[in-house]
Amino acid sequence: MHSHNFVDKYKGFVAFGFDRATDENTLMYYLQKFSDDTLLNVLIKKMADTELEEIFELVSKYLKKYLTEEEYHKLFLKDDNY
């Protein structure tokens, strides 16, 4: 249901602040690396409750800002019945 193919296939430059295209690719790369199950299982256990909340609120903020309700259900929740 979920896909994280970009990080495995991307062969480009990973840096931020170079240009918009590189920034977009770098953000996709970092977020897919960050969301790796093995990494998150270690990282989350080490984080304070306030840090968990901070990340949750940041992600939620941008989902609400840039996705319609339909996009949220289809793209984020993977709710085909919406």
PDB file as gemmi writes it, atoms N, CA and C in Angstrom:
CRYST1    1.000    1.000    1.000  90.00  90.00  90.00 P 1                      
ATOM      1  N   MET A   1       0.817  -1.193   0.000  1.00  0.00           N  
ATOM      2  CA  MET A   1       0.000   0.000   0.000  1.00  0.00           C  
ATOM      3  C   MET A   1       0.869   1.270   0.000  1.00  0.00           C  
ATOM      4  N   HIS A   2       1.961   1.264   0.751  1.00  0.00           N  
ATOM      5  CA  HIS A   2       2.856   2.416   0.802  1.00  0.00           C  
ATOM      6  C   HIS A   2       4.056   2.179  -0.103  1.00  0.00           C  
ATOM      7  N   SER A   3       4.629   3.261  -0.570  1.00  0.00           N  
ATOM      8  CA  SER A   3       5.812   3.131  -1.419  1.00  0.00           C  
ATOM      9  C   SER A   3       6.905   4.072  -0.937  1.00  0.00           C  
ATOM     10  N   HIS A   4       8.112   3.586  -0.969  1.00  0.00           N  
ATOM     11  CA  HIS A   4       9.294   4.381  -0.635  1.00  0.00           C  
ATOM     12  C   HIS A   4      10.390   4.042  -1.647  1.00  0.00           C  
ATOM     13  N   ASN A   5      10.081   4.194  -2.908  1.00  0.00           N  
ATOM     14  CA  ASN A   5      11.002   3.803  -3.962  1.00  0.00           C  
ATOM     15  C   ASN A   5      12.038   4.865  -4.295  1.00  0.00           C  
ATOM     16  N   PHE A   6      11.698   6.111  -4.072  1.00  0.00           N  
ATOM     17  CA  PHE A   6      12.571   7.211  -4.465  1.00  0.00           C  
ATOM     18  C   PHE A   6      13.961   7.075  -3.851  1.00  0.00           C  
ATOM     19  N   VAL A   7      14.000   6.813  -2.548  1.00  0.00           N  
ATOM     20  CA  VAL A   7      15.277   6.760  -1.826  1.00  0.00           C  
ATOM     21  C   VAL A   7      16.199   5.672  -2.366  1.00  0.00           C  
ATOM     22  N   ASP A   8      15.645   4.585  -2.855  1.00  0.00           N  
ATOM     23  CA  ASP A   8      16.459   3.490  -3.378  1.00  0.00           C  
ATOM     24  C   ASP A   8      16.924   3.728  -4.812  1.00  0.00           C  
ATOM     25  N   LYS A   9      16.207   4.552  -5.544  1.00  0.00           N  
ATOM     26  CA  LYS A   9      16.527   4.771  -6.955  1.00  0.00           C  
ATOM     27  C   LYS A   9      17.261   6.081  -7.222  1.00  0.00           C  
ATOM     28  N   TYR A  10      17.161   7.034  -6.320  1.00  0.00           N  
ATOM     29  CA  TYR A  10      17.736   8.369  -6.542  1.00  0.00           C  
ATOM     30  C   TYR A  10      19.260   8.316  -6.549  1.00  0.00           C  
ATOM     31  N   LYS A  11      19.841   8.849  -7.583  1.00  0.00           N  
ATOM     32  CA  LYS A  11      21.305   8.869  -7.727  1.00  0.00           C  
ATOM     33  C   LYS A  11      21.840  10.297  -7.772  1.00  0.00           C  
ATOM     34  N   GLY A  12      20.964  11.265  -7.531  1.00  0.00           N  
ATOM     35  CA  GLY A  12      21.366  12.658  -7.645  1.00  0.00           C  
ATOM     36  C   GLY A  12      22.029  13.207  -6.403  1.00  0.00           C  
ATOM     37  N   PHE A  13      22.240  14.481  -6.445  1.00  0.00           N  
ATOM     38  CA  PHE A  13      22.900  15.253  -5.406  1.00  0.00           C  
ATOM     39  C   PHE A  13      21.977  15.366  -4.191  1.00  0.00           C  
ATOM     40  N   VAL A  14      22.488  15.121  -2.983  1.00  0.00           N  
ATOM     41  CA  VAL A  14      21.710  15.268  -1.751  1.00  0.00           C  
ATOM     42  C   VAL A  14      22.298  16.446  -0.982  1.00  0.00           C  
ATOM     43  N   ALA A  15      21.613  17.571  -1.052  1.00  0.00           N  
ATOM     44  CA  ALA A  15      22.031  18.783  -0.362  1.00  0.00           C  
ATOM     45  C   ALA A  15      20.843  19.728  -0.312  1.00  0.00           C  
ATOM     46  N   PHE A  16      20.876  20.658   0.596  1.00  0.00           N  
ATOM     47  CA  PHE A  16      19.768  21.601   0.696  1.00  0.00           C  
ATOM     48  C   PHE A  16      20.278  23.017   0.501  1.00  0.00           C  
ATOM     49  N   GLY A  17      19.503  23.804  -0.258  1.00  0.00           N  
ATOM     50  CA  GLY A  17      19.853  25.188  -0.501  1.00  0.00           C  
ATOM     51  C   GLY A  17      20.538  25.431  -1.833  1.00  0.00           C  
ATOM     52  N   PHE A  18      20.682  24.395  -2.636  1.00  0.00           N  
ATOM     53  CA  PHE A  18      21.347  24.510  -3.944  1.00  0.00           C  
ATOM     54  C   PHE A  18      20.391  25.104  -4.971  1.00  0.00           C  
ATOM     55  N   ASP A  19      19.254  24.445  -5.174  1.00  0.00           N  
ATOM     56  CA  ASP A  19      18.181  24.949  -6.028  1.00  0.00           C  
ATOM     57  C   ASP A  19      16.900  24.215  -5.646  1.00  0.00           C  
ATOM     58  N   ARG A  20      15.772  24.652  -6.159  1.00  0.00           N  
ATOM     59  CA  ARG A  20      14.482  24.095  -5.766  1.00  0.00           C  
ATOM     60  C   ARG A  20      14.391  22.600  -6.066  1.00  0.00           C  
ATOM     61  N   ALA A  21      14.806  22.174  -7.242  1.00  0.00           N  
ATOM     62  CA  ALA A  21      14.714  20.753  -7.615  1.00  0.00           C  
ATOM     63  C   ALA A  21      15.558  19.892  -6.680  1.00  0.00           C  
ATOM     64  N   THR A  22      16.764  20.329  -6.378  1.00  0.00           N  
ATOM     65  CA  THR A  22      17.633  19.579  -5.473  1.00  0.00           C  
ATOM     66  C   THR A  22      17.036  19.571  -4.066  1.00  0.00           C  
ATOM     67  N   ASP A  23      16.484  20.704  -3.642  1.00  0.00           N  
ATOM     68  CA  ASP A  23      15.835  20.767  -2.325  1.00  0.00           C  
ATOM     69  C   ASP A  23      14.675  19.773  -2.232  1.00  0.00           C  
ATOM     70  N   GLU A  24      13.843  19.720  -3.267  1.00  0.00           N  
ATOM     71  CA  GLU A  24      12.708  18.787  -3.276  1.00  0.00           C  
ATOM     72  C   GLU A  24      13.199  17.340  -3.221  1.00  0.00           C  
ATOM     73  N   ASN A  25      14.186  17.011  -4.039  1.00  0.00           N  
ATOM     74  CA  ASN A  25      14.731  15.654  -4.053  1.00  0.00           C  
ATOM     75  C   ASN A  25      15.376  15.298  -2.717  1.00  0.00           C  
ATOM     76  N   THR A  26      16.092  16.246  -2.138  1.00  0.00           N  
ATOM     77  CA  THR A  26      16.745  16.014  -0.853  1.00  0.00           C  
ATOM     78  C   THR A  26      15.725  15.793   0.249  1.00  0.00           C  
ATOM     79  N   LEU A  27      14.661  16.571   0.243  1.00  0.00           N  
ATOM     80  CA  LEU A  27      13.614  16.398   1.256  1.00  0.00           C  
ATOM     81  C   LEU A  27      12.946  15.031   1.116  1.00  0.00           C  
ATOM     82  N   MET A  28      12.639  14.632  -0.117  1.00  0.00           N  
ATOM     83  CA  MET A  28      12.068  13.294  -0.333  1.00  0.00           C  
ATOM     84  C   MET A  28      13.025  12.219   0.158  1.00  0.00           C  
ATOM     85  N   TYR A  29      14.290  12.365  -0.157  1.00  0.00           N  
ATOM     86  CA  TYR A  29      15.320  11.415   0.244  1.00  0.00           C  
ATOM     87  C   TYR A  29      15.394  11.324   1.772  1.00  0.00           C  
ATOM     88  N   TYR A  30      15.496  12.461   2.434  1.00  0.00           N  
ATOM     89  CA  TYR A  30      15.602  12.482   3.893  1.00  0.00           C  
ATOM     90  C   TYR A  30      14.355  11.910   4.559  1.00  0.00           C  
ATOM     91  N   LEU A  31      13.180  12.301   4.086  1.00  0.00           N  
ATOM     92  CA  LEU A  31      11.943  11.819   4.713  1.00  0.00           C  
ATOM     93  C   LEU A  31      11.775  10.317   4.545  1.00  0.00           C  
ATOM     94  N   GLN A  32      12.149   9.788   3.381  1.00  0.00           N  
ATOM     95  CA  GLN A  32      12.047   8.346   3.190  1.00  0.00           C  
ATOM     96  C   GLN A  32      13.082   7.618   4.033  1.00  0.00           C  
ATOM     97  N   LYS A  33      14.275   8.160   4.154  1.00  0.00           N  
ATOM     98  CA  LYS A  33      15.277   7.562   5.046  1.00  0.00           C  
ATOM     99  C   LYS A  33      14.790   7.631   6.493  1.00  0.00           C  
ATOM    100  N   PHE A  34      14.229   8.769   6.868  1.00  0.00           N  
ATOM    101  CA  PHE A  34      13.741   8.991   8.230  1.00  0.00           C  
ATOM    102  C   PHE A  34      12.614   8.027   8.586  1.00  0.00           C  
ATOM    103  N   SER A  35      11.761   7.704   7.618  1.00  0.00           N  
ATOM    104  CA  SER A  35      10.595   6.867   7.900  1.00  0.00           C  
ATOM    105  C   SER A  35      10.894   5.370   7.850  1.00  0.00           C  
ATOM    106  N   ASP A  36      12.138   5.001   7.673  1.00  0.00           N  
ATOM    107  CA  ASP A  36      12.521   3.594   7.691  1.00  0.00           C  
ATOM    108  C   ASP A  36      12.135   2.970   9.031  1.00  0.00           C  
ATOM    109  N   ASP A  37      11.469   1.835   8.996  1.00  0.00           N  
ATOM    110  CA  ASP A  37      10.989   1.181  10.217  1.00  0.00           C  
ATOM    111  C   ASP A  37      12.101   0.917  11.223  1.00  0.00           C  
ATOM    112  N   THR A  38      13.230   0.419  10.768  1.00  0.00           N  
ATOM    113  CA  THR A  38      14.335   0.089  11.671  1.00  0.00           C  
ATOM    114  C   THR A  38      14.859   1.343  12.367  1.00  0.00           C  
ATOM    115  N   LEU A  39      15.059   2.402  11.602  1.00  0.00           N  
ATOM    116  CA  LEU A  39      15.532   3.659  12.181  1.00  0.00           C  
ATOM    117  C   LEU A  39      14.520   4.211  13.184  1.00  0.00           C  
ATOM    118  N   LEU A  40      13.247   4.285  12.787  1.00  0.00           N  
ATOM    119  CA  LEU A  40      12.243   4.868  13.670  1.00  0.00           C  
ATOM    120  C   LEU A  40      12.044   4.061  14.943  1.00  0.00           C  
ATOM    121  N   ASN A  41      12.155   2.745  14.862  1.00  0.00           N  
ATOM    122  CA  ASN A  41      12.024   1.929  16.065  1.00  0.00           C  
ATOM    123  C   ASN A  41      13.094   2.267  17.098  1.00  0.00           C  
ATOM    124  N   VAL A  42      14.276   2.657  16.657  1.00  0.00           N  
ATOM    125  CA  VAL A  42      15.348   3.067  17.571  1.00  0.00           C  
ATOM    126  C   VAL A  42      15.148   4.518  17.997  1.00  0.00           C  
ATOM    127  N   LEU A  43      14.924   5.383  17.032  1.00  0.00           N  
ATOM    128  CA  LEU A  43      14.850   6.818  17.283  1.00  0.00           C  
ATOM    129  C   LEU A  43      13.697   7.197  18.201  1.00  0.00           C  
ATOM    130  N   ILE A  44      12.517   6.679  17.940  1.00  0.00           N  
ATOM    131  CA  ILE A  44      11.325   7.053  18.709  1.00  0.00           C  
ATOM    132  C   ILE A  44      11.476   6.719  20.183  1.00  0.00           C  
ATOM    133  N   LYS A  45      12.087   5.608  20.483  1.00  0.00           N  
ATOM    134  CA  LYS A  45      12.269   5.209  21.879  1.00  0.00           C  
ATOM    135  C   LYS A  45      13.194   6.165  22.631  1.00  0.00           C  
ATOM    136  N   LYS A  46      14.045   6.876  21.911  1.00  0.00           N  
ATOM    137  CA  LYS A  46      15.000   7.795  22.534  1.00  0.00           C  
ATOM    138  C   LYS A  46      14.473   9.217  22.658  1.00  0.00           C  
ATOM    139  N   MET A  47      13.370   9.496  22.003  1.00  0.00           N  
ATOM    140  CA  MET A  47      12.836  10.855  21.968  1.00  0.00           C  
ATOM    141  C   MET A  47      11.949  11.139  23.176  1.00  0.00           C  
ATOM    142  N   ALA A  48      11.998  12.397  23.609  1.00  0.00           N  
ATOM    143  CA  ALA A  48      11.116  12.859  24.690  1.00  0.00           C  
ATOM    144  C   ALA A  48       9.692  12.982  24.158  1.00  0.00           C  
ATOM    145  N   ASP A  49       8.731  12.945  25.063  1.00  0.00           N  
ATOM    146  CA  ASP A  49       7.329  13.099  24.673  1.00  0.00           C  
ATOM    147  C   ASP A  49       7.112  14.394  23.901  1.00  0.00           C  
ATOM    148  N   THR A  50       7.752  15.466  24.318  1.00  0.00           N  
ATOM    149  CA  THR A  50       7.594  16.755  23.635  1.00  0.00           C  
ATOM    150  C   THR A  50       8.158  16.713  22.220  1.00  0.00           C  
ATOM    151  N   GLU A  51       9.215  15.954  22.010  1.00  0.00           N  
ATOM    152  CA  GLU A  51       9.789  15.821  20.670  1.00  0.00           C  
ATOM    153  C   GLU A  51       8.883  15.014  19.755  1.00  0.00           C  
ATOM    154  N   LEU A  52       8.285  13.965  20.286  1.00  0.00           N  
ATOM    155  CA  LEU A  52       7.309  13.185  19.509  1.00  0.00           C  
ATOM    156  C   LEU A  52       6.146  14.077  19.094  1.00  0.00           C  
ATOM    157  N   GLU A  53       5.648  14.856  20.046  1.00  0.00           N  
ATOM    158  CA  GLU A  53       4.529  15.754  19.774  1.00  0.00           C  
ATOM    159  C   GLU A  53       4.905  16.806  18.732  1.00  0.00           C  
ATOM    160  N   GLU A  54       6.109  17.325  18.826  1.00  0.00           N  
ATOM    161  CA  GLU A  54       6.585  18.345  17.896  1.00  0.00           C  
ATOM    162  C   GLU A  54       6.600  17.825  16.457  1.00  0.00           C  
ATOM    163  N   ILE A  55       7.115  16.632  16.268  1.00  0.00           N  
ATOM    164  CA  ILE A  55       7.150  16.044  14.916  1.00  0.00           C  
ATOM    165  C   ILE A  55       5.736  15.756  14.431  1.00  0.00           C  
ATOM    166  N   PHE A  56       4.899  15.192  15.293  1.00  0.00           N  
ATOM    167  CA  PHE A  56       3.519  14.899  14.914  1.00  0.00           C  
ATOM    168  C   PHE A  56       2.793  16.174  14.489  1.00  0.00           C  
ATOM    169  N   GLU A  57       2.939  17.233  15.265  1.00  0.00           N  
ATOM    170  CA  GLU A  57       2.255  18.493  14.958  1.00  0.00           C  
ATOM    171  C   GLU A  57       2.793  19.133  13.686  1.00  0.00           C  
ATOM    172  N   LEU A  58       4.095  19.032  13.435  1.00  0.00           N  
ATOM    173  CA  LEU A  58       4.677  19.589  12.217  1.00  0.00           C  
ATOM    174  C   LEU A  58       4.122  18.889  10.977  1.00  0.00           C  
ATOM    175  N   VAL A  59       4.117  17.562  11.004  1.00  0.00           N  
ATOM    176  CA  VAL A  59       3.601  16.799   9.867  1.00  0.00           C  
ATOM    177  C   VAL A  59       2.113  17.091   9.683  1.00  0.00           C  
ATOM    178  N   SER A  60       1.356  17.088  10.769  1.00  0.00           N  
ATOM    179  CA  SER A  60      -0.086  17.352  10.692  1.00  0.00           C  
ATOM    180  C   SER A  60      -0.372  18.737  10.124  1.00  0.00           C  
ATOM    181  N   LYS A  61       0.426  19.709  10.527  1.00  0.00           N  
ATOM    182  CA  LYS A  61       0.260  21.084  10.049  1.00  0.00           C  
ATOM    183  C   LYS A  61       0.340  21.150   8.528  1.00  0.00           C  
ATOM    184  N   TYR A  62       1.345  20.501   7.952  1.00  0.00           N  
ATOM    185  CA  TYR A  62       1.519  20.572   6.506  1.00  0.00           C  
ATOM    186  C   TYR A  62       0.538  19.688   5.746  1.00  0.00           C  
ATOM    187  N   LEU A  63       0.123  18.592   6.329  1.00  0.00           N  
ATOM    188  CA  LEU A  63      -0.928  17.788   5.703  1.00  0.00           C  
ATOM    189  C   LEU A  63      -2.211  18.599   5.604  1.00  0.00           C  
ATOM    190  N   LYS A  64      -2.566  19.287   6.687  1.00  0.00           N  
ATOM    191  CA  LYS A  64      -3.789  20.107   6.703  1.00  0.00           C  
ATOM    192  C   LYS A  64      -3.678  21.299   5.762  1.00  0.00           C  
ATOM    193  N   LYS A  65      -2.482  21.870   5.681  1.00  0.00           N  
ATOM    194  CA  LYS A  65      -2.292  23.075   4.866  1.00  0.00           C  
ATOM    195  C   LYS A  65      -2.342  22.786   3.368  1.00  0.00           C  
ATOM    196  N   TYR A  66      -1.768  21.668   2.934  1.00  0.00           N  
ATOM    197  CA  TYR A  66      -1.586  21.443   1.510  1.00  0.00           C  
ATOM    198  C   TYR A  66      -2.445  20.351   0.883  1.00  0.00           C  
ATOM    199  N   LEU A  67      -3.145  19.577   1.697  1.00  0.00           N  
ATOM    200  CA  LEU A  67      -4.003  18.533   1.136  1.00  0.00           C  
ATOM    201  C   LEU A  67      -5.462  18.850   1.384  1.00  0.00           C  
ATOM    202  N   THR A  68      -6.278  18.592   0.384  1.00  0.00           N  
ATOM    203  CA  THR A  68      -7.713  18.650   0.606  1.00  0.00           C  
ATOM    204  C   THR A  68      -8.092  17.458   1.478  1.00  0.00           C  
ATOM    205  N   GLU A  69      -9.310  17.465   1.975  1.00  0.00           N  
ATOM    206  CA  GLU A  69      -9.757  16.336   2.795  1.00  0.00           C  
ATOM    207  C   GLU A  69      -9.726  15.045   1.982  1.00  0.00           C  
ATOM    208  N   GLU A  70     -10.136  15.122   0.716  1.00  0.00           N  
ATOM    209  CA  GLU A  70     -10.109  13.945  -0.154  1.00  0.00           C  
ATOM    210  C   GLU A  70      -8.675  13.449  -0.374  1.00  0.00           C  
ATOM    211  N   GLU A  71      -7.745  14.358  -0.644  1.00  0.00           N  
ATOM    212  CA  GLU A  71      -6.347  13.974  -0.830  1.00  0.00           C  
ATOM    213  C   GLU A  71      -5.773  13.356   0.438  1.00  0.00           C  
ATOM    214  N   TYR A  72      -6.122  13.923   1.585  1.00  0.00           N  
ATOM    215  CA  TYR A  72      -5.667  13.393   2.870  1.00  0.00           C  
ATOM    216  C   TYR A  72      -6.100  11.940   3.039  1.00  0.00           C  
ATOM    217  N   HIS A  73      -7.363  11.669   2.752  1.00  0.00           N  
ATOM    218  CA  HIS A  73      -7.879  10.302   2.909  1.00  0.00           C  
ATOM    219  C   HIS A  73      -7.271   9.347   1.891  1.00  0.00           C  
ATOM    220  N   LYS A  74      -7.178   9.787   0.652  1.00  0.00           N  
ATOM    221  CA  LYS A  74      -6.667   8.904  -0.401  1.00  0.00           C  
ATOM    222  C   LYS A  74      -5.149   8.738  -0.358  1.00  0.00           C  
ATOM    223  N   LEU A  75      -4.412   9.843  -0.201  1.00  0.00           N  
ATOM    224  CA  LEU A  75      -2.955   9.799  -0.301  1.00  0.00           C  
ATOM    225  C   LEU A  75      -2.259   9.461   1.014  1.00  0.00           C  
ATOM    226  N   PHE A  76      -2.757  10.017   2.111  1.00  0.00           N  
ATOM    227  CA  PHE A  76      -2.098   9.795   3.396  1.00  0.00           C  
ATOM    228  C   PHE A  76      -2.680   8.583   4.116  1.00  0.00           C  
ATOM    229  N   LEU A  77      -3.979   8.544   4.266  1.00  0.00           N  
ATOM    230  CA  LEU A  77      -4.613   7.424   4.978  1.00  0.00           C  
ATOM    231  C   LEU A  77      -4.751   6.174   4.114  1.00  0.00           C  
ATOM    232  N   LYS A  78      -4.615   6.344   2.799  1.00  0.00           N  
ATOM    233  CA  LYS A  78      -4.776   5.227   1.853  1.00  0.00           C  
ATOM    234  C   LYS A  78      -6.169   4.622   1.962  1.00  0.00           C  
ATOM    235  N   ASP A  79      -7.147   5.492   2.138  1.00  0.00           N  
ATOM    236  CA  ASP A  79      -8.539   5.103   2.292  1.00  0.00           C  
ATOM    237  C   ASP A  79      -9.211   5.111   0.932  1.00  0.00           C  
ATOM    238  N   ASP A  80      -9.300   3.937   0.310  1.00  0.00           N  
ATOM    239  CA  ASP A  80      -9.917   3.846  -1.009  1.00  0.00           C  
ATOM    240  C   ASP A  80     -11.430   4.016  -0.970  1.00  0.00           C  
ATOM    241  N   ASN A  81     -12.015   3.952   0.181  1.00  0.00           N  
ATOM    242  CA  ASN A  81     -13.471   4.043   0.317  1.00  0.00           C  
ATOM    243  C   ASN A  81     -13.946   5.467   0.515  1.00  0.00           C  
ATOM    244  N   TYR A  82     -13.046   6.420   0.527  1.00  0.00           N  
ATOM    245  CA  TYR A  82     -13.453   7.807   0.780  1.00  0.00           C  
ATOM    246  C   TYR A  82     -14.100   8.405  -0.447  1.00  0.00           C  
TER     247      TYR A  82                                                      
END                                                                             
